[in-house]
Coordinates of C-alpha atoms in Angstrom, one line a residue:
X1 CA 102.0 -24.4 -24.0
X2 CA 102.9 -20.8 -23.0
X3 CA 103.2 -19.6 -26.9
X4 CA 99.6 -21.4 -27.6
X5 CA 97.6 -19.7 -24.9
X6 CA 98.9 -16.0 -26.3
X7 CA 98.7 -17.1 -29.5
X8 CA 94.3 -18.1 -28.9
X9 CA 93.9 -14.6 -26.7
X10 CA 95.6 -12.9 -29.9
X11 CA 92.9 -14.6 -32.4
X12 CA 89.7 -13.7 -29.9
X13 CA 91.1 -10.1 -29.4
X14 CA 91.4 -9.9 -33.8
X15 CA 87.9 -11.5 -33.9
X16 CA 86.1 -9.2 -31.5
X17 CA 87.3 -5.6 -33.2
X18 CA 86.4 -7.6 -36.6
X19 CA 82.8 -7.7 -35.7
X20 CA 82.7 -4.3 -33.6
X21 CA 83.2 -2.7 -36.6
X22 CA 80.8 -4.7 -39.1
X23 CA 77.7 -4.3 -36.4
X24 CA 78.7 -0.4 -36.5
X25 CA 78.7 -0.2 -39.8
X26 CA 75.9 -2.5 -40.7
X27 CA 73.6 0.1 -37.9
X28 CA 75.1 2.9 -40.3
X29 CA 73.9 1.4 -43.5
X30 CA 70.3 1.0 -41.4
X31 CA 70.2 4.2 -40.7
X32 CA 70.8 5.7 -44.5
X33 CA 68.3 3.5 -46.0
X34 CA 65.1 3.9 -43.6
X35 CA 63.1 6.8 -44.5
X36 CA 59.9 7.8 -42.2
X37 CA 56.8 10.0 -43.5
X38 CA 53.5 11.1 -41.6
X39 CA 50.1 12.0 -43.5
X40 CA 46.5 12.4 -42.4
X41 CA 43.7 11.1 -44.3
X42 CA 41.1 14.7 -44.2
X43 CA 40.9 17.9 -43.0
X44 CA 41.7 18.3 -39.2
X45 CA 38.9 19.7 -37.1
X46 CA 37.9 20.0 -33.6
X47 CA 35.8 17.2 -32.1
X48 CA 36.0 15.3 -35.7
X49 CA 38.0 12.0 -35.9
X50 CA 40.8 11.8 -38.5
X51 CA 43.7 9.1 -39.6
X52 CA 47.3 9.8 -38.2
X53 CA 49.3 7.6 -40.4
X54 CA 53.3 6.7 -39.7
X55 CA 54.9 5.3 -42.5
X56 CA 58.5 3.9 -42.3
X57 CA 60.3 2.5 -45.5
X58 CA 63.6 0.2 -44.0
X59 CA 65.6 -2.6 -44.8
X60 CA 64.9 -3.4 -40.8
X61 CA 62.2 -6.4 -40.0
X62 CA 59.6 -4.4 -37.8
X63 CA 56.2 -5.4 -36.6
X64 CA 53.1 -4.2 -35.1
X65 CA 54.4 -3.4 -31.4
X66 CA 57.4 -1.6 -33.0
X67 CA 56.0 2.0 -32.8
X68 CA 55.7 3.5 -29.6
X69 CA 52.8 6.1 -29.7
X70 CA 51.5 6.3 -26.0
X71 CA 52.4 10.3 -26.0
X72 CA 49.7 10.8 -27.7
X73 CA 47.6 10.6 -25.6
X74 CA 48.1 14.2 -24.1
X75 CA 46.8 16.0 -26.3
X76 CA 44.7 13.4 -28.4
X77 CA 41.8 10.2 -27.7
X78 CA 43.4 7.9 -29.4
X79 CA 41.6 4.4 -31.1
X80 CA 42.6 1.3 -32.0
X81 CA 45.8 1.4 -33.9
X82 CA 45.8 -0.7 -37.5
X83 CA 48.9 -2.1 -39.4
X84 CA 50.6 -3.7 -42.3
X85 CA 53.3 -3.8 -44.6
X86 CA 54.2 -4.1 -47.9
X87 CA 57.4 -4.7 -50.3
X88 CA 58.5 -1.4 -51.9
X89 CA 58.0 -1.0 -55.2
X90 CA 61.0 1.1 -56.1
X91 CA 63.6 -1.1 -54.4
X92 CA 62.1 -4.9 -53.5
X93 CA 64.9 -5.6 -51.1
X94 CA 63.1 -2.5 -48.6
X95 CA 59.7 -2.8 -47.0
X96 CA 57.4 -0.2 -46.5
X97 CA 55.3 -0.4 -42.6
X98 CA 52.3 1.5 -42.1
X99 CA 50.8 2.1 -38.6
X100 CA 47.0 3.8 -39.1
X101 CA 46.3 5.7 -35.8
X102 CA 42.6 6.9 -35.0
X103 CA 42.8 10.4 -33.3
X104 CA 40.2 13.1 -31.7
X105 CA 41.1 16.0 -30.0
X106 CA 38.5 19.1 -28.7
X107 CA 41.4 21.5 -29.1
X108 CA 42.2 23.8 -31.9
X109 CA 45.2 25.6 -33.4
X110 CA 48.5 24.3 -34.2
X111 CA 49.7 20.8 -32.0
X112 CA 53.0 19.8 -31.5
X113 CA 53.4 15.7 -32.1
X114 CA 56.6 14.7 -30.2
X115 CA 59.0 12.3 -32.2
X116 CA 58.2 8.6 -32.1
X117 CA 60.7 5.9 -31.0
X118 CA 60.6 2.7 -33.4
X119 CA 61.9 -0.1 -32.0
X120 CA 64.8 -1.6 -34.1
X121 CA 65.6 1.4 -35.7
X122 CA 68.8 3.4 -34.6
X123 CA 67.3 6.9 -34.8
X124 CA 63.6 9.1 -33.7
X125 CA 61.5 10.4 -36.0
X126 CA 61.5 14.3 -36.3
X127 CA 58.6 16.3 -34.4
X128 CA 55.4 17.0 -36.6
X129 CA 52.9 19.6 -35.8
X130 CA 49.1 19.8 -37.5
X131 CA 46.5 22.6 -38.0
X132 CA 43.0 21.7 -36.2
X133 CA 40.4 23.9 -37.3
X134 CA 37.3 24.9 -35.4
X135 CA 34.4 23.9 -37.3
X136 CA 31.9 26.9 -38.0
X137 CA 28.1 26.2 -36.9
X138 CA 25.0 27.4 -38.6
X139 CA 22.8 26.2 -35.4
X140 CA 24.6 29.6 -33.4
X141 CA 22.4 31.9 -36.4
X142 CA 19.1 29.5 -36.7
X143 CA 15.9 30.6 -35.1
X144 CA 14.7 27.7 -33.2
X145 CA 10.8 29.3 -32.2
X146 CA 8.2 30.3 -35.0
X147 CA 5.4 31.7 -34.2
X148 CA 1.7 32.0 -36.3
X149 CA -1.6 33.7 -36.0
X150 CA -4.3 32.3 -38.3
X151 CA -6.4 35.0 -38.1
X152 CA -5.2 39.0 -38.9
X153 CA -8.3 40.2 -37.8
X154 CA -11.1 39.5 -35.5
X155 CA -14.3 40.1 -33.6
X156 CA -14.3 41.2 -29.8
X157 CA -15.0 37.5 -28.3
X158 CA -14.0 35.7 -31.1
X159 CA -12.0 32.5 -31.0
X160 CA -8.0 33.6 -32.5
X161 CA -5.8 30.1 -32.8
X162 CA -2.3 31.2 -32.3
X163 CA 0.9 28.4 -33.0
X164 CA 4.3 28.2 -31.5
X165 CA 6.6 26.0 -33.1
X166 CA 10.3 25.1 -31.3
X167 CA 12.8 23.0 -32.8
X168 CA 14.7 20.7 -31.0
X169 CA 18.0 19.4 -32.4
X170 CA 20.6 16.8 -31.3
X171 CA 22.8 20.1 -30.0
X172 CA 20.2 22.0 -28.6
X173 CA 19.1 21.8 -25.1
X174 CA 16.0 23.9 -24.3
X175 CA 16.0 24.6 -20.4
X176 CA 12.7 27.2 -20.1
X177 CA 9.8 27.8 -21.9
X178 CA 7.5 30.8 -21.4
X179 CA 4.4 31.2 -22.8
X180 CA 3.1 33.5 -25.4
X181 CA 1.3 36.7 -23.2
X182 CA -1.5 39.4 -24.5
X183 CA -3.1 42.2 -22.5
X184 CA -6.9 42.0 -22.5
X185 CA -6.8 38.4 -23.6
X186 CA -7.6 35.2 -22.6
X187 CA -5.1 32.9 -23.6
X188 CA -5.1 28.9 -23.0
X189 CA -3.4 26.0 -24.5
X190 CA -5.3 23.7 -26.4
X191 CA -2.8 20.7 -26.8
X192 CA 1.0 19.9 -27.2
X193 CA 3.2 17.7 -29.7
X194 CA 6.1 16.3 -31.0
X195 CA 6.8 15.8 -34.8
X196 CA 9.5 14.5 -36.8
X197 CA 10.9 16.9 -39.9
X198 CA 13.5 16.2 -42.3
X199 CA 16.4 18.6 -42.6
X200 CA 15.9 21.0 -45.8
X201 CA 19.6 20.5 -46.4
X202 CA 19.8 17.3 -46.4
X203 CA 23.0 16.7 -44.0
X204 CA 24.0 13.3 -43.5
X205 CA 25.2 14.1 -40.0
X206 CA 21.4 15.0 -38.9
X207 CA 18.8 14.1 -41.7
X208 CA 16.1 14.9 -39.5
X209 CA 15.2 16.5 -36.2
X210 CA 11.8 17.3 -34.2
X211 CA 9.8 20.0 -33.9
X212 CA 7.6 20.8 -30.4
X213 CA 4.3 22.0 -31.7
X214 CA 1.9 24.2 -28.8
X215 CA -1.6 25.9 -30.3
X216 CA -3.2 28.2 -28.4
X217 CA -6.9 29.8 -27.7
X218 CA -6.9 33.2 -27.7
X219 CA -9.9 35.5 -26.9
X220 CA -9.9 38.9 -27.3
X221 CA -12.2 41.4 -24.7
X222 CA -10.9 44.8 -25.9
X223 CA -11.5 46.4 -28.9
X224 CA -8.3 48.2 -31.3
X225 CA -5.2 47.1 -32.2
X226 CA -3.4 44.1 -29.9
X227 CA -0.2 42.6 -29.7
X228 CA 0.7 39.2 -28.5
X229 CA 4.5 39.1 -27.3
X230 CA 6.1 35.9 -28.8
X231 CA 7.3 33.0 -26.1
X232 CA 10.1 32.9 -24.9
X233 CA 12.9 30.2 -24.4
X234 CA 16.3 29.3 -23.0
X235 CA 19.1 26.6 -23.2
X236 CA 22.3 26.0 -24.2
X237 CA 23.8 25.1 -27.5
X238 CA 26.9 22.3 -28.1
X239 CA 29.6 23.9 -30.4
X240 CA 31.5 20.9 -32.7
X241 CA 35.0 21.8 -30.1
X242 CA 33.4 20.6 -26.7
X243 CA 32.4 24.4 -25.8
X244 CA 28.7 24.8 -24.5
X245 CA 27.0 28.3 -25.3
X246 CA 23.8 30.1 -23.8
X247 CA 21.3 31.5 -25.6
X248 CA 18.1 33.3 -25.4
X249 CA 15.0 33.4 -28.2
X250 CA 11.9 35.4 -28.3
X251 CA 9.2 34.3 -30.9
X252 CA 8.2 37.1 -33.5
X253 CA 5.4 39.5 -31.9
X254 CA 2.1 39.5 -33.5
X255 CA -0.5 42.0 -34.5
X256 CA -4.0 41.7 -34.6
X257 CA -7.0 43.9 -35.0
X258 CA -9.9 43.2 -32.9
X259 CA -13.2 45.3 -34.1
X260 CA -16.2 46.3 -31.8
X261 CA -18.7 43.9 -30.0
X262 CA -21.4 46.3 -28.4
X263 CA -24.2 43.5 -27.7
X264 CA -21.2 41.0 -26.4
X265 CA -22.9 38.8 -28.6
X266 CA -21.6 35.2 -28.8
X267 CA -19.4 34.7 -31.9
X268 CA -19.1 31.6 -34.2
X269 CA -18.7 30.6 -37.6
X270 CA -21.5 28.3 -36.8
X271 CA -23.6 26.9 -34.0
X272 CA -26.1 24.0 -33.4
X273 CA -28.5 22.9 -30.5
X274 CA -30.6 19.7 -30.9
X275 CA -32.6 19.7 -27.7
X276 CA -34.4 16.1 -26.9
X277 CA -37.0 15.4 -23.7
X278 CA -38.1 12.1 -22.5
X279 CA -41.0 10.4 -22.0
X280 CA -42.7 11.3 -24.9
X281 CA -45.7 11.0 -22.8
X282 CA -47.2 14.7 -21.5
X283 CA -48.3 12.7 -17.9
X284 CA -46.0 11.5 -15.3
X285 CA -46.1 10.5 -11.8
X286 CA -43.9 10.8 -8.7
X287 CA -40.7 10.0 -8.5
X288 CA -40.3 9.3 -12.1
X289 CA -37.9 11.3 -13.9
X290 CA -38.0 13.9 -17.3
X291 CA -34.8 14.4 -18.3
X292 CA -33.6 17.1 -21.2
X293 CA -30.4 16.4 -23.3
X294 CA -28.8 19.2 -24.7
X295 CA -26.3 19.0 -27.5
X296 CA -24.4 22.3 -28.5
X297 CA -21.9 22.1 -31.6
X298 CA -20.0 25.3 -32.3
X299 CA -17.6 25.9 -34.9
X300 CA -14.1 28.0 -34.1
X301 CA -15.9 28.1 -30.4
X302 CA -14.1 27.7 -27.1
X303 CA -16.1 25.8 -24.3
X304 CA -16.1 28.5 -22.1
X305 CA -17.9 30.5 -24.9
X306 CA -21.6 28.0 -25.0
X307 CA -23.9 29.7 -23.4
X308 CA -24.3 28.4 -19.5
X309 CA -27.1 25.7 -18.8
X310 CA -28.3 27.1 -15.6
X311 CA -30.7 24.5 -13.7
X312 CA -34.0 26.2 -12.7
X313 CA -35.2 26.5 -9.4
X314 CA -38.1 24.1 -8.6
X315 CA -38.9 23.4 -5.3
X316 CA -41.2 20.8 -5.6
X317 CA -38.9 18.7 -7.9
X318 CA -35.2 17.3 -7.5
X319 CA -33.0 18.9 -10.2
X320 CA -30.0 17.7 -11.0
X321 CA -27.7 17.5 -13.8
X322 CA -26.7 13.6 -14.5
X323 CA -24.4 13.5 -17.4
X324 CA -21.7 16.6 -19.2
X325 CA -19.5 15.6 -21.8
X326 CA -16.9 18.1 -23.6
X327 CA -15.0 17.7 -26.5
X328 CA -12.5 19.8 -29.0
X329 CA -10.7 18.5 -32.0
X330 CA -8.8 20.4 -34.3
X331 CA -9.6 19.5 -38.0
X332 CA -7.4 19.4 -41.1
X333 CA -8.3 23.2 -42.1
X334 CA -7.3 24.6 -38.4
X335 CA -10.6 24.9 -37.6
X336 CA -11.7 24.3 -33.7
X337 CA -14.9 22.1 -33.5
X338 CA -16.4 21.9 -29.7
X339 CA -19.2 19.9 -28.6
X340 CA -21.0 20.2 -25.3
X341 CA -23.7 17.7 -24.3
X342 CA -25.4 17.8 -21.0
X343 CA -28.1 15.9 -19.7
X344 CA -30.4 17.3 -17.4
X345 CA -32.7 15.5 -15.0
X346 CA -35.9 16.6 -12.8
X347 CA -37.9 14.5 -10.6
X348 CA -41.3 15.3 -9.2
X349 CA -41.9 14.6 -5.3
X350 CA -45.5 16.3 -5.4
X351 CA -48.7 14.8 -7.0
X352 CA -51.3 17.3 -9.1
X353 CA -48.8 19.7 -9.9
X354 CA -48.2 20.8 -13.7
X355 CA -43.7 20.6 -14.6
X356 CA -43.3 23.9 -17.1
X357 CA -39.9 24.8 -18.1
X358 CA -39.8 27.7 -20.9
X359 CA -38.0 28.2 -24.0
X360 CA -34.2 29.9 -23.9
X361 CA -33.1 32.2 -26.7
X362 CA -29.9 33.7 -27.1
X363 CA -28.0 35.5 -30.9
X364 CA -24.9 34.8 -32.0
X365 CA -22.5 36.4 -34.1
X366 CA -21.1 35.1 -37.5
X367 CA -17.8 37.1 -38.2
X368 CA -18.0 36.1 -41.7
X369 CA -21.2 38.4 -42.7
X370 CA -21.6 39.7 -39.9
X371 CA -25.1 38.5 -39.4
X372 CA -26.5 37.2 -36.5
X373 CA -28.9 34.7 -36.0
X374 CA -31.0 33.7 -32.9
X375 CA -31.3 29.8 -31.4
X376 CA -33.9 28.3 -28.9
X377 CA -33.3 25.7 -26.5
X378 CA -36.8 24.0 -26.4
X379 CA -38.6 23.9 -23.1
X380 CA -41.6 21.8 -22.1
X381 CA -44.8 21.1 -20.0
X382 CA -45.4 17.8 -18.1
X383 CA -48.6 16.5 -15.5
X384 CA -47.4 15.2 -12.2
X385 CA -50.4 12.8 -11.4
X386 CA -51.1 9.4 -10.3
X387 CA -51.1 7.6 -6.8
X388 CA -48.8 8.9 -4.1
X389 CA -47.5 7.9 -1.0
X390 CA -46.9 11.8 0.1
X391 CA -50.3 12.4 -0.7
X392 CA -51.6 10.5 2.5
X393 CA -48.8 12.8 4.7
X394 CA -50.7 14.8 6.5
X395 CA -49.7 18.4 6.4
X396 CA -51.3 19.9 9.7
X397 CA -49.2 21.4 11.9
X398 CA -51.6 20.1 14.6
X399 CA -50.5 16.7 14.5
X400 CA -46.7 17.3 13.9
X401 CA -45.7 16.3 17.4
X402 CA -48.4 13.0 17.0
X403 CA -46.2 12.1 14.1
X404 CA -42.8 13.0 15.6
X405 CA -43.6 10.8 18.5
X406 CA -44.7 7.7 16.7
X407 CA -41.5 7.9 14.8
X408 CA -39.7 8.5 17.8
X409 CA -41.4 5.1 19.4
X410 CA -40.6 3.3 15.6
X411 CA -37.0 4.3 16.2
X412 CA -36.6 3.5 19.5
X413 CA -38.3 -0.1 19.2
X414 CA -36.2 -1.3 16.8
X415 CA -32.9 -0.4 18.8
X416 CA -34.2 -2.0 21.8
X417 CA -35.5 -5.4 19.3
X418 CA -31.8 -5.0 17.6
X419 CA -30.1 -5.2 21.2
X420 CA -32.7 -7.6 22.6
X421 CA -32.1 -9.9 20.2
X422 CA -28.2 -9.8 20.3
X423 CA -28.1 -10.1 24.2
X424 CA -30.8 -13.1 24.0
X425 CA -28.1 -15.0 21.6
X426 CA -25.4 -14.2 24.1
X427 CA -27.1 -15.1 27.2
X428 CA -26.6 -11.7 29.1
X429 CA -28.2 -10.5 32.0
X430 CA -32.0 -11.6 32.3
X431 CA -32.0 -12.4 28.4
X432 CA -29.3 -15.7 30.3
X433 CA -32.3 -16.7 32.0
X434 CA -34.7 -16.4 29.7
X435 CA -32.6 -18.5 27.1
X436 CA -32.5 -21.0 29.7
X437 CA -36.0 -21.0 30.7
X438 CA -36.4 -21.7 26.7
X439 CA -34.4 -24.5 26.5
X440 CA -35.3 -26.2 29.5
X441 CA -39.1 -26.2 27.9
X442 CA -37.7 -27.9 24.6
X443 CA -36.1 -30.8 26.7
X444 CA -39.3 -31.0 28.3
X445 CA -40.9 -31.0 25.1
X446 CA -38.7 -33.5 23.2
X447 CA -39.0 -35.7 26.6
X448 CA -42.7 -35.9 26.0
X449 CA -42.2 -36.7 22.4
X450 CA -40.3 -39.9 23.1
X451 CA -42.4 -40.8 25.9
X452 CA -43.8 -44.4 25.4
X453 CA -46.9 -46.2 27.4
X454 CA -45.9 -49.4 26.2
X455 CA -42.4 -49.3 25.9
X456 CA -40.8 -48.8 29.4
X457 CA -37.4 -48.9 28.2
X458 CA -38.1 -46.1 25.8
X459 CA -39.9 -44.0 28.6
X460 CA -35.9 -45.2 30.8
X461 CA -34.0 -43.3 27.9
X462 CA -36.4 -40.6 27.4
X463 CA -36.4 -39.5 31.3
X464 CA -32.5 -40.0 31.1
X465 CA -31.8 -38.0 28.1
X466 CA -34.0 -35.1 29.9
X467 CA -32.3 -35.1 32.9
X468 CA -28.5 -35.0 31.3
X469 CA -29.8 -32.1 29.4
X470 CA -31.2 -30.5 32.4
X471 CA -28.7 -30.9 34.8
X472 CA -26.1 -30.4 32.2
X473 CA -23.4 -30.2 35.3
X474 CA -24.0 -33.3 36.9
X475 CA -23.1 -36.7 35.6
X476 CA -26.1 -38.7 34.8
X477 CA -25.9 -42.6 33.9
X478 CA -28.9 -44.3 35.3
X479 CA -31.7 -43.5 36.9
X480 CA -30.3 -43.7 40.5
X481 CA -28.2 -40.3 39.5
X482 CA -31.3 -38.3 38.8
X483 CA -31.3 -35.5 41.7
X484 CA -34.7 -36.6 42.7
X485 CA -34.1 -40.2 42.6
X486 CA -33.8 -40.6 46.6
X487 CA -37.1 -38.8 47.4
X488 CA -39.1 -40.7 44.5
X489 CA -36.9 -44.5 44.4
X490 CA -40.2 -46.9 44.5
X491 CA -41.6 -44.9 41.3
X492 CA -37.8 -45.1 39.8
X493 CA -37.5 -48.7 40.5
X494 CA -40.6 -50.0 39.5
X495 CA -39.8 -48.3 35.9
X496 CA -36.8 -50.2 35.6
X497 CA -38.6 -53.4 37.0
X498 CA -41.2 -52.8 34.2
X499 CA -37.9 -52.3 31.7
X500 CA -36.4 -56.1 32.7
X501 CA -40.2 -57.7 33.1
X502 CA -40.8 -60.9 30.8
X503 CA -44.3 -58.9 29.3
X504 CA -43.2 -55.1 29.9
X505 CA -45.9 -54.0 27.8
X506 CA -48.6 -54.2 30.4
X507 CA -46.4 -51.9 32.5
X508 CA -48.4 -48.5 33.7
X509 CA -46.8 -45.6 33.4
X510 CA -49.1 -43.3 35.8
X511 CA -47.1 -43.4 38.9
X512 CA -43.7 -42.4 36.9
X513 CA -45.3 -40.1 35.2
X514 CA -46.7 -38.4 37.9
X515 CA -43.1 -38.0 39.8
X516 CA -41.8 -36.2 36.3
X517 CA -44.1 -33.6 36.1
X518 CA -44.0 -33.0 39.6
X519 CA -40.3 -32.9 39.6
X520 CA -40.1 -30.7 36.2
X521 CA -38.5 -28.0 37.5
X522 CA -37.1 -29.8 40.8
X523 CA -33.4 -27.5 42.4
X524 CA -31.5 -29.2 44.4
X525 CA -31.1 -28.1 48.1
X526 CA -28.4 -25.5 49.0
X527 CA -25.3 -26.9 50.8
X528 CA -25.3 -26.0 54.5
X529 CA -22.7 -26.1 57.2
X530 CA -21.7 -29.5 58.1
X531 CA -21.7 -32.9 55.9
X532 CA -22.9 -32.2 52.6
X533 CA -25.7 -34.1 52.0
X534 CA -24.2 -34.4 48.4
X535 CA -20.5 -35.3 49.2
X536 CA -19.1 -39.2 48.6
X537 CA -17.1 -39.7 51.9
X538 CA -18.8 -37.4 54.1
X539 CA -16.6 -34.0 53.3
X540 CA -17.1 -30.5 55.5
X541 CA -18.4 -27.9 53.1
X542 CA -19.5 -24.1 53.7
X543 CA -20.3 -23.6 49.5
X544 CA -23.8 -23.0 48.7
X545 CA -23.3 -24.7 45.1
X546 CA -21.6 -28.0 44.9
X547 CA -21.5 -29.8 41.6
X548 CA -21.5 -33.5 41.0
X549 CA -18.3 -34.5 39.0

């Protein structure tokens, strides 16, 4: 028994160094067949993505998780990570792996890849180091602003367009913009765009970009030469490796020369005024208006150059102006139209006068002959006449204050009617007692109305309908609760005898009728000291006014 148990822990001890040294020398053979290679698919430049690629030819089974490549990170933004293998052409029983890693990095110069561990393999792959170049950029040398003056030369006065073009590219950040200046020139800016332009080269990475378009008015009030300093602009420009740069354009200064203007005549390629006045009809009458429209159409004209439509002074006349409208428009051959249309009105308030308004001339300039040429803005002549309130006004001073006071009385009527009728609706003050006097002569009227000789019972229900309205605060059911009813019972009671009577149509109603209009506007007796004369059980009271309830 002793002789078997050696003789098993001798075969296990033989066993174990037997495979010891196969699994050493199979990791040998591994290693001497596995070969590992690194390539890049392009050029490697800063801020530009390229293709690391790891390729490992070995006999050893590997997979996708078998290269470890989180170093990378470090120096490098690293993107999803693509594989595959392949048998080896040269020797089938090897098989080639290829990991395909996308990289960016913002740095340049030479960088240092550490080695990469592969999982399954017995050794690291040996450190690699790349070139990244910094990309050169042709946006650091391009002018971004342009500038252009359409006219070389000019008249003192005369309308100069003047455009500033600044490009604005994907890279290019334009933080200020200052405008174009000139000394002894007006300068103002007409209107501002945006427009899309294709690249003359072509580039597939920017094909197109846009271009900020600003034209300008420029007049001139000084003779000689003149020079308008270009606009100005700042902002920063994005180099390809991450870095941001400042930089700082002026446009290209222009020269103009500006000749003479002694008259300070207005200057135009060519002006128009159509002049219209309505009615047609020479008479008018007060208060109806004559209006003049005025159209003015100038070529390579400002606004602010037309002429000024100065409203006369007519004191017997309202004058106003009702209607301006102002337009420019810039037209396919750069030249300026402006239009100015304004619409003035007069009304007459005086009867027999005559409405004259003269003709205005002024000359303008044309800078192309240098003729000028003279324009009228038509006047006209109209007959205030016709019937007129005003006329019956009277004008003496002598009965000014007659006048003044009757308004004054007008005025101070129709407050007090205003007030007087809002009080009398509300019952306030004597306007209370007034409204009650009023309606205590409709019951009295509406009483009458239903009265009836022959009909007793309708006389009963008239009388009772009168007296719940007048002595709204006292409960009133049948006759015998009419105030009056004690002092007048026989006249009472013979009504509602006549109301229950087998032939109550030969009733009289004298006697009854008498007792109403006596008691029309019957009070009831103050309260005194002592039993109230009014009370159910005989109560003490010391009020003057006791209500029924």
């Amino acid at each position: 028994m002793v002789k078997f148990s050696l003789f098993f822990k001798l075969l296990v001890f033989v066993l174990l160094c037997t495979f010891s040294t196969a699994f050493v020398q199979t990791a040998e053979a591994t290693d001497e067949n596995t070969i590992i290679k690194f390539s890049t698919d392009k050029e490697i430049y800063s801020g530009k993505t390229f293709n690391f690629r790891v390729t490992v030819i070995t006999n050893v089974k590997l997979n996708n998780g078998s290269l470890q490549y989180d170093h990378l990170s470090s120096d490098f933004t690293v993107g999803h990570l693509k594989f595959s293998q392949a048998k080896y052409d040269q020797d089938p029983a090897l098989t080639v792996y290829k990991w395909d890693i996308p990289l960016l990095t913002n740095n340049s110069g030479i960088i240092e890849i550490k080695p990469f561990t592969i999982k399954g393999l017995g050794k690291k792959s040996s450190p690699v180091t790349i070139q990244v170049k910094q990309p050169t950029s042709k946006t650091l040398a391009k002018k971004f602003i342009k500038t252009l003056l359409r006219n070389p030369t000019a008249i003192e006065g005369q309308l100069v367009m003047y455009r500033v073009e600044t490009d604005i590219l994907p890279n290019v950040k334009i933080q200020s913009y200052t405008p174009p200046k000139a000394e002894n020139a007006t300068i103002e800016l007409y209107q501002e765009k945006v427009t899309s332009r294709v690249s003359k080269e072509n580039s597939i990475s920017q094909p197109s970009y846009k271009t900020q378009i600003r034209e300008y008015k420029i007049i001139f009030h000084k003779a000689g030469e003149n020079v308008i300093k270009g606009p100005v602009i700042q902002g920063i420009i994005k180099t390809p490796g991450g870095t941001s740069k400042t930089f700082d354009q002026e446009g290209e200064q222009q020269k103009i020369n500006i000749k003479p203007n002694p008259n300070k005549d207005l200057v135009s390629d060519n002006i128009t005024i159509a002049v219209q006045w309505t009615p047609d009809e020479k008479e008018v009458s007060v208060g109806q208006a004559i209006t003049r429209s005025i159209t003015i159409r100038g070529t390579n004209n400002a606004l602010s150059q037309f002429p000024s439509m100065e409203l006369p002074e007519m004191p017997d006349y309202d004058v106003y102006v009702e209607k301006t409208k102002e337009s420019e428009k810039l037209m396919k051959n750069k030249k300026l139209i402006s239009t100015l249309i304004v619409k003035q009105v007069f009304v007459p308030k005086k009867n027999h006068t005559t409405f004259n308004v003269p003709d205005v001339k002024f000359t303008w300039l044309n800078p192309n002959d240098g003729k000028k040429k003279d324009l009228t803005i038509d006047g006209a002549t109209y007959e205030v006449s016709g019937f007129s309130f005003n006329d019956y006004i009277p004008r003496d001073p002598r009965y000014a204050h007659w006048l003044f006071a009757g308004v004054a009385f007008l005025l101070v009527f129709g407050v007090f009617t205003y007030y007087s009728i809002i009080w009398y609706r509300e019952r306030v003050g004597i306007y209370g007692r007034l409204h009650k006097y009023m309606d205590f002569r409709g019951y009295w009227k509406q009483m009458r109305k239903s009265w009836s000789k022959k009909d007793p019972f309708q006389t009963r229900n008239a009388i009772i309908e009168w007296a719940q309205k007048r002595w709204e605060g006292t409960t009133i059911v049948g006759l015998s609760d009419i105030p009056f009813y004690k002092e007048n019972k026989v006249a009472f009671d013979n009504l509602s005898a006549a109301c229950w009577a087998p032939d109550h149509t030969a009733w009289d109603d004298s006697e009854i009728r008498k007792v109403i209009s006596k008691n029309r506007n019957y009070r009831r007796p103050k309260a005194k000291h002592g039993i109230n004369p009014y009370g159910l059980n005989g109560e003490m009271y010391e009020t003057v006014t006791q209500k029924l309830k």
